[in-house]
CSV table of N, CA and C in Angstrom, one decimal:
chain,number,residue,atom,x,y,z
A,1,MET,N,34.9,-4.5,10.4
A,1,MET,CA,34.7,-5.9,10.0
A,1,MET,C,34.3,-6.7,11.2
A,2,GLY,N,33.2,-7.5,11.0
A,2,GLY,CA,32.7,-8.3,12.1
A,2,GLY,C,33.5,-9.6,12.1
A,3,LYS,N,33.7,-10.1,13.3
A,3,LYS,CA,34.4,-11.4,13.5
A,3,LYS,C,33.5,-12.5,13.0
A,4,LYS,N,34.1,-13.5,12.4
A,4,LYS,CA,33.4,-14.7,12.0
A,4,LYS,C,33.2,-15.6,13.2
A,5,ARG,N,32.0,-15.9,13.5
A,5,ARG,CA,31.6,-16.8,14.6
A,5,ARG,C,32.1,-18.2,14.3
A,6,PRO,N,32.6,-18.9,15.3
A,6,PRO,CA,33.1,-20.3,15.1
A,6,PRO,C,31.9,-21.2,14.9
A,7,ARG,N,32.1,-22.2,14.0
A,7,ARG,CA,31.1,-23.2,13.7
A,7,ARG,C,30.9,-24.0,14.9
A,8,PRO,N,29.6,-24.3,15.3
A,8,PRO,CA,29.4,-25.2,16.4
A,8,PRO,C,30.0,-26.6,16.1
A,9,ARG,N,30.5,-27.2,17.2
A,9,ARG,CA,31.1,-28.6,17.1
A,9,ARG,C,30.1,-29.6,16.7
A,10,ARG,N,30.4,-30.3,15.6
A,10,ARG,CA,29.4,-31.4,15.2
A,10,ARG,C,30.1,-32.7,15.4
A,11,SER,N,29.3,-33.8,15.5
A,11,SER,CA,29.9,-35.1,15.6
A,11,SER,C,29.3,-36.0,14.4
A,12,PHE,N,30.1,-36.9,14.0
A,12,PHE,CA,29.7,-37.7,12.8
A,12,PHE,C,29.9,-39.2,13.2
A,13,THR,N,29.0,-40.0,12.6
A,13,THR,CA,29.1,-41.4,12.8
A,13,THR,C,30.3,-42.0,12.1
A,14,PRO,N,30.8,-43.1,12.6
A,14,PRO,CA,31.9,-43.8,11.9
A,14,PRO,C,31.6,-44.2,10.5
A,15,GLU,N,30.3,-44.5,10.2
A,15,GLU,CA,29.9,-44.9,8.9
A,15,GLU,C,30.0,-43.7,7.9
A,16,PHE,N,29.6,-42.5,8.4
A,16,PHE,CA,29.7,-41.3,7.6
A,16,PHE,C,31.1,-41.0,7.3
A,17,LYS,N,32.0,-41.1,8.3
A,17,LYS,CA,33.4,-40.8,8.1
A,17,LYS,C,34.0,-41.8,7.1
A,18,ALA,N,33.6,-43.1,7.2
A,18,ALA,CA,34.1,-44.1,6.2
A,18,ALA,C,33.7,-43.8,4.8
A,19,GLU,N,32.5,-43.3,4.7
A,19,GLU,CA,31.9,-43.0,3.4
A,19,GLU,C,32.7,-41.8,2.8
A,20,ILE,N,33.0,-40.8,3.6
A,20,ILE,CA,33.8,-39.6,3.1
A,20,ILE,C,35.2,-40.0,2.7
A,21,VAL,N,35.8,-40.9,3.5
A,21,VAL,CA,37.2,-41.4,3.2
A,21,VAL,C,37.1,-42.1,1.9
A,22,GLU,N,36.1,-43.0,1.7
A,22,GLU,CA,36.0,-43.7,0.4
A,22,GLU,C,35.9,-42.8,-0.8
A,23,LEU,N,35.1,-41.7,-0.6
A,23,LEU,CA,35.0,-40.7,-1.7
A,23,LEU,C,36.3,-40.1,-2.0
A,24,CYS,N,37.1,-39.8,-1.0
A,24,CYS,CA,38.4,-39.2,-1.2
A,24,CYS,C,39.4,-40.1,-1.9
A,25,ARG,N,39.3,-41.4,-1.5
A,25,ARG,CA,40.2,-42.4,-2.1
A,25,ARG,C,39.9,-42.8,-3.5
A,26,CYS,N,38.6,-42.7,-3.9
A,26,CYS,CA,38.3,-43.2,-5.3
A,26,CYS,C,38.9,-42.3,-6.3
A,27,GLY,N,39.3,-41.1,-6.0
A,27,GLY,CA,40.2,-40.3,-6.8
A,27,GLY,C,39.5,-39.3,-7.8
A,28,ASP,N,38.2,-39.4,-7.9
A,28,ASP,CA,37.6,-38.5,-8.9
A,28,ASP,C,37.4,-37.0,-8.4
A,29,ARG,N,37.5,-36.9,-7.0
A,29,ARG,CA,37.4,-35.5,-6.4
A,29,ARG,C,38.5,-35.4,-5.4
A,30,SER,N,39.0,-34.2,-5.2
A,30,SER,CA,40.1,-33.9,-4.2
A,30,SER,C,39.4,-33.9,-2.8
A,31,VAL,N,40.3,-33.9,-1.8
A,31,VAL,CA,39.9,-33.8,-0.4
A,31,VAL,C,39.1,-32.5,-0.2
A,32,GLY,N,39.7,-31.5,-0.8
A,32,GLY,CA,39.1,-30.1,-0.6
A,32,GLY,C,37.7,-30.1,-1.2
A,33,GLN,N,37.5,-30.7,-2.4
A,33,GLN,CA,36.2,-30.7,-3.1
A,33,GLN,C,35.2,-31.5,-2.3
A,34,VAL,N,35.6,-32.7,-1.8
A,34,VAL,CA,34.7,-33.5,-1.0
A,34,VAL,C,34.3,-32.7,0.3
A,35,ALA,N,35.2,-32.1,0.9
A,35,ALA,CA,34.9,-31.3,2.1
A,35,ALA,C,33.9,-30.2,1.8
A,36,LYS,N,34.1,-29.5,0.7
A,36,LYS,CA,33.2,-28.4,0.3
A,36,LYS,C,31.8,-29.0,0.0
A,37,ASP,N,31.8,-30.1,-0.7
A,37,ASP,CA,30.5,-30.6,-1.2
A,37,ASP,C,29.6,-31.1,0.0
A,38,PHE,N,30.3,-31.5,1.1
A,38,PHE,CA,29.5,-32.0,2.3
A,38,PHE,C,29.6,-31.0,3.4
A,39,ASP,N,30.0,-29.8,3.2
A,39,ASP,CA,30.1,-28.7,4.2
A,39,ASP,C,30.9,-29.1,5.4
A,40,LEU,N,32.1,-29.7,5.1
A,40,LEU,CA,33.0,-30.1,6.2
A,40,LEU,C,34.3,-29.3,6.1
A,41,THR,N,35.0,-29.3,7.1
A,41,THR,CA,36.3,-28.6,7.0
A,41,THR,C,37.3,-29.6,6.4
A,42,GLU,N,38.2,-29.0,5.6
A,42,GLU,CA,39.2,-29.8,4.9
A,42,GLU,C,40.1,-30.5,5.9
A,43,THR,N,40.4,-29.8,7.0
A,43,THR,CA,41.3,-30.3,8.0
A,43,THR,C,40.7,-31.6,8.6
A,44,ALA,N,39.4,-31.6,8.9
A,44,ALA,CA,38.7,-32.7,9.5
A,44,ALA,C,38.7,-33.9,8.5
A,45,VAL,N,38.5,-33.7,7.2
A,45,VAL,CA,38.5,-34.7,6.2
A,45,VAL,C,39.9,-35.3,6.1
A,46,ARG,N,40.9,-34.5,6.0
A,46,ARG,CA,42.2,-35.0,5.9
A,46,ARG,C,42.6,-35.8,7.2
A,47,GLY,N,42.1,-35.4,8.3
A,47,GLY,CA,42.4,-36.2,9.6
A,47,GLY,C,41.7,-37.6,9.5
A,48,TRP,N,40.5,-37.6,8.9
A,48,TRP,CA,39.8,-38.9,8.8
A,48,TRP,C,40.5,-39.8,7.8
A,49,VAL,N,41.0,-39.2,6.7
A,49,VAL,CA,41.7,-40.0,5.7
A,49,VAL,C,43.0,-40.6,6.4
A,50,LYS,N,43.7,-39.7,7.1
A,50,LYS,CA,45.0,-40.1,7.7
A,50,LYS,C,44.7,-41.2,8.8
A,51,GLN,N,43.7,-41.1,9.6
A,51,GLN,CA,43.3,-42.1,10.6
A,51,GLN,C,42.9,-43.4,9.9
A,52,ALA,N,42.2,-43.3,8.8
A,52,ALA,CA,41.9,-44.5,8.1
A,52,ALA,C,43.1,-45.2,7.5
A,53,ASP,N,44.1,-44.5,7.1
A,53,ASP,CA,45.4,-45.1,6.6
A,53,ASP,C,46.1,-45.7,7.8
A,54,VAL,N,46.1,-45.1,9.0
A,54,VAL,CA,46.7,-45.7,10.1
A,54,VAL,C,46.0,-47.0,10.5
A,55,ASP,N,44.7,-47.0,10.5
A,55,ASP,CA,43.9,-48.2,10.9
A,55,ASP,C,44.1,-49.3,9.9
A,56,ALA,N,44.3,-49.0,8.6
A,56,ALA,CA,44.6,-50.0,7.6
A,56,ALA,C,46.0,-50.4,7.5
A,57,ASP,N,46.8,-49.9,8.5
A,57,ASP,CA,48.3,-50.3,8.6
A,57,ASP,C,49.1,-49.8,7.4
A,58,GLU,N,48.6,-48.7,6.8
A,58,GLU,CA,49.3,-48.1,5.6
A,58,GLU,C,50.2,-46.9,6.1
A,59,ARG,N,50.1,-46.6,7.3
A,59,ARG,CA,50.8,-45.4,7.9
A,59,ARG,C,51.1,-45.7,9.3
A,60,ASP,N,52.2,-45.1,9.8
A,60,ASP,CA,52.6,-45.3,11.2
A,60,ASP,C,51.7,-44.4,12.1
A,61,GLY,N,51.4,-44.8,13.3
A,61,GLY,CA,50.6,-44.1,14.2
A,61,GLY,C,49.7,-45.0,15.1
A,62,LEU,N,49.0,-44.3,16.0
A,62,LEU,CA,48.0,-45.1,16.8
A,62,LEU,C,46.7,-45.4,16.1
A,63,THR,N,46.3,-46.6,16.1
A,63,THR,CA,45.0,-46.9,15.5
A,63,THR,C,43.9,-46.3,16.4
A,64,SER,N,42.7,-46.4,15.8
A,64,SER,CA,41.5,-45.9,16.6
A,64,SER,C,41.3,-46.6,17.9
A,65,ASN,N,41.5,-47.9,17.9
A,65,ASN,CA,41.3,-48.7,19.1
A,65,ASN,C,42.4,-48.3,20.1
A,66,GLU,N,43.6,-48.1,19.6
A,66,GLU,CA,44.7,-47.7,20.6
A,66,GLU,C,44.5,-46.3,21.1
A,67,ARG,N,43.9,-45.4,20.3
A,67,ARG,CA,43.6,-44.1,20.8
A,67,ARG,C,42.5,-44.2,21.9
A,68,GLU,N,41.5,-45.0,21.6
A,68,GLU,CA,40.4,-45.1,22.6
A,68,GLU,C,40.9,-45.7,23.9
A,69,GLU,N,41.8,-46.7,23.8
A,69,GLU,CA,42.3,-47.4,25.0
A,69,GLU,C,43.2,-46.4,25.8
A,70,LEU,N,44.0,-45.6,25.1
A,70,LEU,CA,44.9,-44.6,25.7
A,70,LEU,C,44.0,-43.5,26.4
A,71,ALA,N,42.9,-43.1,25.8
A,71,ALA,CA,42.1,-42.1,26.5
A,71,ALA,C,41.4,-42.7,27.7
A,72,GLN,N,41.0,-44.0,27.6
A,72,GLN,CA,40.4,-44.6,28.8
A,72,GLN,C,41.4,-44.7,29.9
A,73,LEU,N,42.7,-45.1,29.6
A,73,LEU,CA,43.7,-45.3,30.6
A,73,LEU,C,44.1,-43.9,31.2
A,74,ARG,N,44.1,-42.9,30.5
A,74,ARG,CA,44.3,-41.6,31.0
A,74,ARG,C,43.3,-41.1,32.0
A,75,ARG,N,42.0,-41.4,31.6
A,75,ARG,CA,40.9,-41.1,32.5
A,75,ARG,C,41.0,-41.8,33.8
A,76,GLU,N,41.3,-43.1,33.7
A,76,GLU,CA,41.5,-44.0,34.9
A,76,GLU,C,42.6,-43.5,35.8
A,77,ASN,N,43.7,-43.1,35.1
A,77,ASN,CA,44.9,-42.6,35.8
A,77,ASN,C,44.6,-41.3,36.6
A,78,ARG,N,43.9,-40.4,35.9
A,78,ARG,CA,43.5,-39.2,36.6
A,78,ARG,C,42.6,-39.5,37.8
A,79,ARG,N,41.6,-40.4,37.6
A,79,ARG,CA,40.7,-40.7,38.8
A,79,ARG,C,41.5,-41.3,39.9
A,80,LEU,N,42.5,-42.2,39.6
A,80,LEU,CA,43.3,-42.8,40.7
A,80,LEU,C,44.1,-41.8,41.4
A,81,ARG,N,44.7,-40.9,40.6
A,81,ARG,CA,45.5,-39.8,41.2
A,81,ARG,C,44.6,-39.0,42.2
A,82,GLU,N,43.4,-38.7,41.8
A,82,GLU,CA,42.5,-37.9,42.6
A,82,GLU,C,42.2,-38.7,43.9
A,83,ASP,N,42.0,-40.0,43.8
A,83,ASP,CA,41.7,-40.9,44.9
A,83,ASP,C,42.9,-40.9,45.9
A,84,VAL,N,44.1,-41.0,45.4
A,84,VAL,CA,45.3,-40.9,46.2
A,84,VAL,C,45.4,-39.6,46.9
A,85,GLU,N,45.1,-38.5,46.2
A,85,GLU,CA,45.1,-37.2,46.9
A,85,GLU,C,44.1,-37.1,48.0
A,86,ILE,N,42.9,-37.6,47.8
A,86,ILE,CA,41.9,-37.6,48.9
A,86,ILE,C,42.4,-38.4,50.1
A,87,LEU,N,42.9,-39.6,49.8
A,87,LEU,CA,43.4,-40.4,50.9
A,87,LEU,C,44.6,-39.7,51.7
A,88,LYS,N,45.4,-39.0,51.0
A,88,LYS,CA,46.5,-38.3,51.6
A,88,LYS,C,45.9,-37.2,52.6
A,89,ARG,N,44.9,-36.5,52.1
A,89,ARG,CA,44.3,-35.5,52.9
A,89,ARG,C,43.6,-36.1,54.1
A,90,ALA,N,42.9,-37.2,53.9
A,90,ALA,CA,42.2,-37.8,55.0
A,90,ALA,C,43.2,-38.4,56.0
A,91,THR,N,44.3,-38.9,55.6
A,91,THR,CA,45.4,-39.4,56.5
A,91,THR,C,45.9,-38.3,57.3
A,92,ALA,N,46.2,-37.1,56.7
A,92,ALA,CA,46.7,-36.0,57.4
A,92,ALA,C,45.7,-35.5,58.4
A,93,PHE,N,44.4,-35.4,58.0
A,93,PHE,CA,43.4,-35.0,58.9
A,93,PHE,C,43.3,-35.9,60.2
A,94,PHE,N,43.2,-37.2,60.0
A,94,PHE,CA,43.1,-38.1,61.1
A,94,PHE,C,44.4,-38.1,62.0
A,95,ALA,N,45.5,-37.9,61.3
A,95,ALA,CA,46.8,-37.9,62.1
A,95,ALA,C,46.8,-36.6,63.0
A,96,GLN,N,46.2,-35.5,62.6
A,96,GLN,CA,46.1,-34.3,63.4
A,96,GLN,C,45.1,-34.5,64.5
A,97,GLU,N,44.0,-35.3,64.3
A,97,GLU,CA,43.0,-35.5,65.3
A,97,GLU,C,43.5,-36.3,66.5
A,98,THR,N,44.4,-37.2,66.2
A,98,THR,CA,44.9,-38.1,67.3
A,98,THR,C,46.0,-37.5,68.1
A,99,ARG,N,46.5,-36.3,67.8
A,99,ARG,CA,47.5,-35.7,68.6
A,99,ARG,C,46.9,-35.0,69.8
């Protein structure tokens, strides 16, 4: 039996995701059927519906804006930690040079 190759990662516009969520919410098709009709994974569609519920304040969790801000802050924090590490190394280097 051959192994199934993973599907390449695709990205979708917010408008497309909103359209898919609306199709799931209107109730005439299940999440699984909508996913199948648009060649999407059911997990991805369920995630989009869940995130839309959070953004609409119908469910607890981080909104899309909060997630974006958190990611930005984590990137900035990582960069600042790297800067501090570089400064520590430079301080140790110059302290050795002056001895």
